């Protein structure tokens, strides 16, 4: 399928890359763009040749937010009856394969929230994160007040969301929003691809289960979460890959996964 606002490639074995590509608007996340993103995510999620997904933008902008021009005239009843922004949740509710965000340049408003929805966030040290919605007379609407607060704590999140002050990629790394930071765009993309390729080299069922249980920790208390983890752990004894992985260890061989 050809897209207007994104590009899709398969740059490494098992890795599907989605590049937000609406340069004239710094990748502002309009509804048509999100529809294409969702289509591409679902296509990779159901593709037998893909195990990990990389989501990136340009060097200048991961995404400068939801499309302000699209939102400016929206009424309450239109937003409410059409569940405006709800379709953004597909990434967190439906997609089972891990998604790595590689963020360079602006990741503002909905762009910051989109990055926070991904499973692993990498960025350049000078990436420009923020939730500037307050300056537009509104608030984060795609999970920012919840995910950013979980990630960096109430004190910093409240300050950022109420002042609209931005934070750097370096700070994102220090505060635990980003798993790793990189000095340049080239290193960022290479680092993200390497990680995606590493993940894609493991048993797909184990990777998907790992993503599922870590994400559960965001919604459950520790006791329920540990129980949930144990159930999923038990279920993996039903996979062929668990047998293959442990047998290969015992025989000092490389595991050849069947993904079953
Ligand atoms: C629509 C946008 C946009 C956006 C940039 N553009 N951000 N269009 N929605 N979020 C457009 C500009 O209008 C401009 O188009 C072109 O992209 C280039 O932007 P400039 O402002 O000229 O670039 P620059 O001077 O380099 O400044 C970059 C910037 C600035 C600092 C990122 O564009 C900016 O502040 N953008 C808005 C950031 C923001 O407030 N994001 C939160 C949105 S609210 P033209 O046609 O003039 O060339 C939000 C709500 C989330 O995300 C809640 C639900 C998800």
CSV table of C-alpha atoms and ligand atoms in Angstrom, one decimal:
chain,number,residue,atom,x,y,z
A,1,UNK,CA,0.0,0.0,0.0
A,2,UNK,CA,1.3,3.5,-0.8
A,3,UNK,CA,0.9,6.2,1.9
A,4,UNK,CA,0.7,9.9,1.7
A,5,UNK,CA,1.9,10.9,5.2
A,6,UNK,CA,4.2,8.0,6.2
A,7,UNK,CA,6.7,5.7,4.7
A,8,UNK,CA,7.2,2.0,5.5
A,9,UNK,CA,10.3,-0.1,4.9
A,10,UNK,CA,11.8,-3.4,6.1
A,11,UNK,CA,15.4,-2.2,6.8
A,12,UNK,CA,16.7,-5.3,8.6
A,13,UNK,CA,15.6,-8.9,8.9
A,14,UNK,CA,12.4,-9.0,11.0
A,15,UNK,CA,12.2,-5.2,11.4
A,16,UNK,CA,9.5,-3.0,10.0
A,17,UNK,CA,10.1,0.7,10.0
A,18,UNK,CA,7.5,3.4,9.9
A,19,UNK,CA,8.7,6.9,9.1
A,20,UNK,CA,6.3,9.8,9.7
A,21,UNK,CA,6.6,11.9,6.6
A,22,UNK,CA,4.6,15.1,6.6
A,23,UNK,CA,7.6,17.5,6.5
A,24,UNK,CA,5.7,20.7,5.6
A,25,UNK,CA,3.8,20.5,8.9
A,26,UNK,CA,6.7,19.0,11.0
A,27,UNK,CA,4.8,15.7,11.1
A,28,UNK,CA,1.7,17.2,12.8
A,29,UNK,CA,-0.5,14.2,13.5
A,30,UNK,CA,-3.6,14.8,11.6
A,31,UNK,CA,-6.4,12.2,11.5
A,32,UNK,CA,-5.5,11.0,8.0
A,33,UNK,CA,-1.9,10.6,9.2
A,34,UNK,CA,-3.0,8.6,12.3
A,35,UNK,CA,-5.2,6.5,10.0
A,36,UNK,CA,-2.2,5.6,7.9
A,37,UNK,CA,-0.1,5.0,10.9
A,38,UNK,CA,-2.7,2.6,12.3
A,39,UNK,CA,-3.0,0.8,9.0
A,40,UNK,CA,0.8,0.3,8.8
A,41,UNK,CA,1.1,-0.8,12.4
A,42,UNK,CA,-1.6,-3.4,11.9
A,43,UNK,CA,0.0,-4.6,8.7
A,44,UNK,CA,3.4,-5.1,10.4
A,45,UNK,CA,1.7,-6.6,13.5
A,46,UNK,CA,0.1,-9.3,11.3
A,47,UNK,CA,3.1,-9.8,8.9
A,48,UNK,CA,4.8,-13.2,9.4
A,49,UNK,CA,8.1,-11.6,8.4
A,50,UNK,CA,8.1,-8.8,11.0
A,51,UNK,CA,9.0,-9.2,14.7
A,52,UNK,CA,9.8,-5.6,15.8
A,53,UNK,CA,8.6,-2.2,14.7
A,54,UNK,CA,10.6,1.0,14.5
A,55,UNK,CA,8.7,4.3,14.6
A,56,UNK,CA,10.5,7.5,13.7
A,57,UNK,CA,10.1,10.9,12.1
A,58,UNK,CA,12.7,13.2,10.5
A,59,UNK,CA,15.9,14.6,12.1
A,60,UNK,CA,14.0,17.9,12.6
A,61,UNK,CA,10.8,16.5,14.0
A,62,UNK,CA,9.4,13.3,15.3
A,63,UNK,CA,6.1,15.1,15.5
A,64,UNK,CA,5.1,18.6,16.4
A,65,UNK,CA,1.8,17.5,17.9
A,66,UNK,CA,-1.7,16.9,16.9
A,67,UNK,CA,-2.7,19.0,14.0
A,68,UNK,CA,-3.7,22.3,15.5
A,69,UNK,CA,-5.3,23.5,12.3
A,70,UNK,CA,-7.6,20.5,12.3
A,71,UNK,CA,-8.5,20.9,16.0
A,72,UNK,CA,-9.0,24.7,16.0
A,73,UNK,CA,-12.7,24.7,15.0
A,74,UNK,CA,-13.7,21.4,16.5
A,75,UNK,CA,-16.7,21.6,18.8
A,76,UNK,CA,-17.2,19.6,22.0
A,77,UNK,CA,-20.0,17.6,20.5
A,78,UNK,CA,-18.0,16.7,17.4
A,79,UNK,CA,-15.0,15.7,19.5
A,80,UNK,CA,-17.2,13.7,21.9
A,81,UNK,CA,-19.4,11.9,19.4
A,82,UNK,CA,-16.6,11.1,17.0
A,83,UNK,CA,-14.3,10.0,20.0
A,84,UNK,CA,-11.6,12.4,18.7
A,85,UNK,CA,-8.1,11.0,19.5
A,86,UNK,CA,-9.4,7.6,20.6
A,87,UNK,CA,-8.0,6.0,17.4
A,88,UNK,CA,-4.5,6.9,18.6
A,89,UNK,CA,-4.9,4.2,21.3
A,90,UNK,CA,-4.7,1.4,18.7
A,91,UNK,CA,-0.9,1.5,19.2
A,92,UNK,CA,-1.2,0.6,22.9
A,93,UNK,CA,-4.3,-1.6,22.9
A,94,UNK,CA,-4.0,-3.7,19.7
A,95,UNK,CA,-0.4,-3.9,18.6
A,96,UNK,CA,1.3,-6.9,20.1
A,97,UNK,CA,4.8,-6.6,18.6
A,98,UNK,CA,7.2,-4.2,20.3
A,99,UNK,CA,7.5,-0.7,19.0
A,100,UNK,CA,10.7,1.3,19.3
A,101,UNK,CA,10.4,5.1,19.0
A,102,UNK,CA,13.4,6.9,17.6
A,103,UNK,CA,12.9,10.6,18.5
A,104,UNK,CA,14.9,13.5,17.0
A,105,UNK,CA,13.9,17.1,16.9
A,106,UNK,CA,10.5,18.1,18.1
A,107,UNK,CA,8.3,15.7,20.0
A,108,UNK,CA,5.6,18.1,21.3
A,109,UNK,CA,2.1,17.6,22.5
A,110,UNK,CA,0.6,14.6,20.8
A,111,UNK,CA,4.1,13.9,19.4
A,112,UNK,CA,5.5,13.5,22.9
A,113,UNK,CA,2.5,11.4,23.8
A,114,UNK,CA,2.9,9.2,20.7
A,115,UNK,CA,6.6,8.6,21.7
A,116,UNK,CA,5.5,7.8,25.3
A,117,UNK,CA,3.0,5.2,24.0
A,118,UNK,CA,5.8,3.2,22.4
A,119,UNK,CA,7.5,0.3,24.2
A,120,UNK,CA,11.1,1.6,24.0
A,121,UNK,CA,12.0,5.2,23.5
A,122,UNK,CA,15.3,6.3,22.2
A,123,UNK,CA,16.2,9.9,21.4
A,124,UNK,CA,18.9,12.3,20.5
A,125,UNK,CA,20.3,14.4,23.4
A,126,UNK,CA,19.0,17.6,21.8
A,127,UNK,CA,15.5,16.3,21.0
A,128,UNK,CA,12.8,18.7,22.1
A,129,UNK,CA,10.1,17.2,24.2
A,130,UNK,CA,7.2,19.0,25.8
A,131,UNK,CA,3.5,19.2,26.5
A,132,UNK,CA,2.7,22.7,25.3
A,133,UNK,CA,-1.1,22.3,25.2
A,134,UNK,CA,-1.6,24.8,28.0
A,135,UNK,CA,-0.3,27.5,25.7
A,136,UNK,CA,-3.2,26.7,23.3
A,137,UNK,CA,-5.8,26.7,26.1
A,138,UNK,CA,-6.0,23.0,26.4
A,139,UNK,CA,-4.4,20.0,28.0
A,140,UNK,CA,-2.7,16.8,26.8
A,141,UNK,CA,-5.3,14.5,25.3
A,142,UNK,CA,-3.5,11.3,24.2
A,143,UNK,CA,-2.3,10.1,27.6
A,144,UNK,CA,0.4,12.6,28.4
A,145,UNK,CA,-0.9,13.5,31.8
A,146,UNK,CA,-0.9,9.8,32.8
A,147,UNK,CA,2.2,8.3,31.0
A,148,UNK,CA,4.5,11.3,31.5
A,149,UNK,CA,3.5,11.4,35.2
A,150,UNK,CA,4.2,7.7,35.6
A,151,UNK,CA,7.5,8.1,33.8
A,152,UNK,CA,8.9,11.1,35.6
A,153,UNK,CA,6.8,11.6,38.7
A,154,UNK,CA,4.2,14.1,39.7
A,155,UNK,CA,6.5,16.9,40.6
A,156,UNK,CA,8.1,17.3,37.2
A,157,UNK,CA,5.1,16.3,35.2
A,158,UNK,CA,2.9,18.8,36.9
A,159,UNK,CA,5.4,21.6,36.3
A,160,UNK,CA,5.9,20.7,32.7
A,161,UNK,CA,2.2,20.4,31.9
A,162,UNK,CA,1.1,23.5,33.7
A,163,UNK,CA,4.0,25.7,32.4
A,164,UNK,CA,4.3,24.2,28.9
A,165,UNK,CA,8.0,24.3,29.3
A,166,UNK,CA,10.0,21.9,27.1
A,167,UNK,CA,12.6,19.3,28.1
A,168,UNK,CA,15.6,18.0,26.2
A,169,UNK,CA,16.4,14.5,25.1
A,170,UNK,CA,19.3,14.6,27.6
A,171,UNK,CA,16.8,15.2,30.4
A,172,UNK,CA,14.5,12.5,29.0
A,173,UNK,CA,17.4,10.1,29.4
A,174,UNK,CA,18.3,11.3,32.9
A,175,UNK,CA,14.6,11.1,34.0
A,176,UNK,CA,14.0,7.7,32.6
A,177,UNK,CA,11.6,8.7,29.8
A,178,UNK,CA,14.2,7.5,27.2
A,179,UNK,CA,16.0,4.2,27.6
A,180,UNK,CA,19.0,5.6,25.7
A,181,UNK,CA,20.1,8.8,24.3
A,182,UNK,CA,22.4,9.4,21.3
A,183,UNK,CA,24.7,12.3,20.2
A,184,UNK,CA,23.5,12.3,16.6
A,185,UNK,CA,20.6,11.4,14.3
A,186,UNK,CA,22.7,8.8,12.5
A,187,UNK,CA,23.7,7.1,15.8
A,188,UNK,CA,20.1,7.2,17.0
A,189,UNK,CA,18.8,5.4,13.9
A,190,UNK,CA,21.6,2.9,13.9
A,191,UNK,CA,21.1,2.2,17.7
A,192,UNK,CA,17.3,1.8,17.3
A,193,UNK,CA,17.8,-0.5,14.3
A,194,UNK,CA,20.3,-2.6,16.2
A,195,UNK,CA,17.9,-3.0,19.1
A,196,UNK,CA,15.0,-3.8,16.9
A,197,UNK,CA,17.1,-6.4,15.1
A,198,UNK,CA,18.3,-7.9,18.4
A,199,UNK,CA,14.7,-8.3,19.5
A,200,UNK,CA,13.6,-9.6,16.2
A,201,UNK,CA,16.2,-12.4,16.6
A,202,UNK,CA,14.5,-13.9,19.6
A,203,UNK,CA,11.4,-16.1,19.9
A,204,UNK,CA,8.5,-14.0,18.7
A,205,UNK,CA,6.1,-15.5,21.1
A,206,UNK,CA,8.4,-14.8,24.0
A,207,UNK,CA,9.0,-11.2,22.9
A,208,UNK,CA,5.3,-10.5,22.6
A,209,UNK,CA,4.7,-12.0,26.0
A,210,UNK,CA,7.5,-9.9,27.5
A,211,UNK,CA,6.0,-6.8,26.1
A,212,UNK,CA,2.6,-7.8,27.4
A,213,UNK,CA,3.7,-8.4,31.0
A,214,UNK,CA,5.8,-5.3,31.3
A,215,UNK,CA,2.9,-3.2,30.0
A,216,UNK,CA,0.6,-4.8,32.5
A,217,UNK,CA,2.8,-3.4,35.3
A,218,UNK,CA,1.6,0.1,34.3
A,219,UNK,CA,-2.0,-0.8,35.1
A,220,UNK,CA,-1.9,-3.5,37.9
A,221,UNK,CA,-0.6,-3.4,41.4
A,222,UNK,CA,2.6,-5.5,42.1
A,223,UNK,CA,0.8,-8.4,43.6
A,224,UNK,CA,-1.7,-8.8,40.7
A,225,UNK,CA,1.0,-8.0,38.2
A,226,UNK,CA,3.3,-10.8,39.5
A,227,UNK,CA,0.4,-13.3,39.4
A,228,UNK,CA,-0.3,-12.2,35.8
A,229,UNK,CA,3.3,-12.6,34.9
A,230,UNK,CA,3.4,-16.1,36.4
A,231,UNK,CA,0.4,-17.2,34.3
A,232,UNK,CA,1.9,-15.9,31.1
A,233,UNK,CA,5.3,-17.4,32.1
A,234,UNK,CA,3.5,-20.8,32.6
A,235,UNK,CA,1.8,-20.5,29.2
A,236,UNK,CA,5.2,-20.2,27.5
A,237,UNK,CA,5.9,-23.8,28.5
A,238,UNK,CA,3.4,-24.5,25.8
A,239,UNK,CA,5.5,-22.9,23.1
A,240,UNK,CA,7.9,-24.8,20.9
A,241,UNK,CA,10.4,-22.0,21.2
A,242,UNK,CA,10.8,-22.5,24.9
A,243,UNK,CA,11.8,-26.1,24.3
A,244,UNK,CA,14.1,-25.1,21.4
A,245,UNK,CA,15.7,-22.3,23.5
A,246,UNK,CA,16.4,-24.4,26.6
A,247,UNK,CA,17.6,-27.4,24.6
A,248,UNK,CA,19.9,-25.2,22.5
A,249,UNK,CA,21.4,-23.9,25.8
A,250,UNK,CA,22.0,-27.4,27.1
A,251,UNK,CA,23.6,-28.4,23.8
A,252,UNK,CA,25.7,-25.2,23.6
A,253,UNK,CA,24.1,-24.4,20.2
A,254,UNK,CA,22.3,-21.4,18.7
A,255,UNK,CA,18.6,-21.6,19.1
A,256,UNK,CA,16.7,-21.8,15.8
A,257,UNK,CA,13.3,-20.4,16.6
A,258,UNK,CA,10.2,-21.7,14.9
A,259,UNK,CA,8.0,-18.8,16.3
A,260,UNK,CA,5.4,-21.3,17.5
B,1,LIG,C1,-0.3,22.0,12.6
B,1,LIG,C2,1.9,22.6,12.6
B,1,LIG,C3,2.1,22.1,13.9
B,1,LIG,C4,1.0,21.5,14.6
B,1,LIG,C5,3.9,22.9,13.2
B,1,LIG,N1,3.1,23.1,12.2
B,1,LIG,N2,3.4,22.3,14.3
B,1,LIG,N3,0.7,22.5,12.0
B,1,LIG,N4,-0.2,21.4,13.9
B,1,LIG,N5,1.1,20.9,15.8
B,1,LIG,C6,3.3,23.7,10.9
B,1,LIG,C7,3.4,25.2,11.1
B,1,LIG,O1,2.1,25.8,11.1
B,1,LIG,C8,4.1,25.6,9.8
B,1,LIG,O2,3.2,25.6,8.7
B,1,LIG,C9,5.1,24.4,9.6
B,1,LIG,O3,4.5,23.3,10.4
B,1,LIG,C10,6.5,24.7,10.2
B,1,LIG,O4,6.3,25.2,11.5
B,1,LIG,P1,7.1,26.5,12.0
B,1,LIG,O5,6.3,26.9,13.2
B,1,LIG,O6,7.2,27.5,10.9
B,1,LIG,O7,8.5,25.9,12.4
B,1,LIG,P2,9.5,26.5,13.5
B,1,LIG,O8,9.6,28.0,13.5
B,1,LIG,O9,10.8,25.7,13.2
B,1,LIG,O10,8.9,26.0,14.9
B,1,LIG,C11,8.8,24.7,15.2
B,1,LIG,C12,7.8,24.5,16.4
B,1,LIG,C13,6.4,25.2,16.1
B,1,LIG,C14,8.4,25.1,17.7
B,1,LIG,C15,7.6,23.0,16.6
B,1,LIG,O11,6.0,24.8,14.8
B,1,LIG,C16,5.4,24.9,17.1
B,1,LIG,O12,5.4,25.4,18.2
B,1,LIG,N6,4.4,24.0,16.7
B,1,LIG,C17,3.3,23.7,17.6
B,1,LIG,C18,3.7,22.8,18.7
B,1,LIG,C19,2.5,22.5,19.6
B,1,LIG,O13,1.9,23.4,20.2
B,1,LIG,N7,2.2,21.2,19.7
B,1,LIG,C20,1.1,20.7,20.5
B,1,LIG,C21,-0.2,20.7,19.7
B,1,LIG,S1,-1.6,20.4,20.6
B,1,LIG,P3,3.1,26.8,7.7
B,1,LIG,O14,2.0,26.4,6.8
B,1,LIG,O15,2.9,28.0,8.5
B,1,LIG,O16,4.5,26.7,7.0
B,1,LIG,C22,-1.6,18.7,20.8
B,1,LIG,C23,-2.7,18.2,21.5
B,1,LIG,C24,-2.5,16.8,21.9
B,1,LIG,O17,-0.7,18.0,20.4
B,1,LIG,C25,-3.7,16.2,22.5
B,1,LIG,C26,-4.3,15.1,21.7
B,1,LIG,C27,-3.3,14.3,21.0
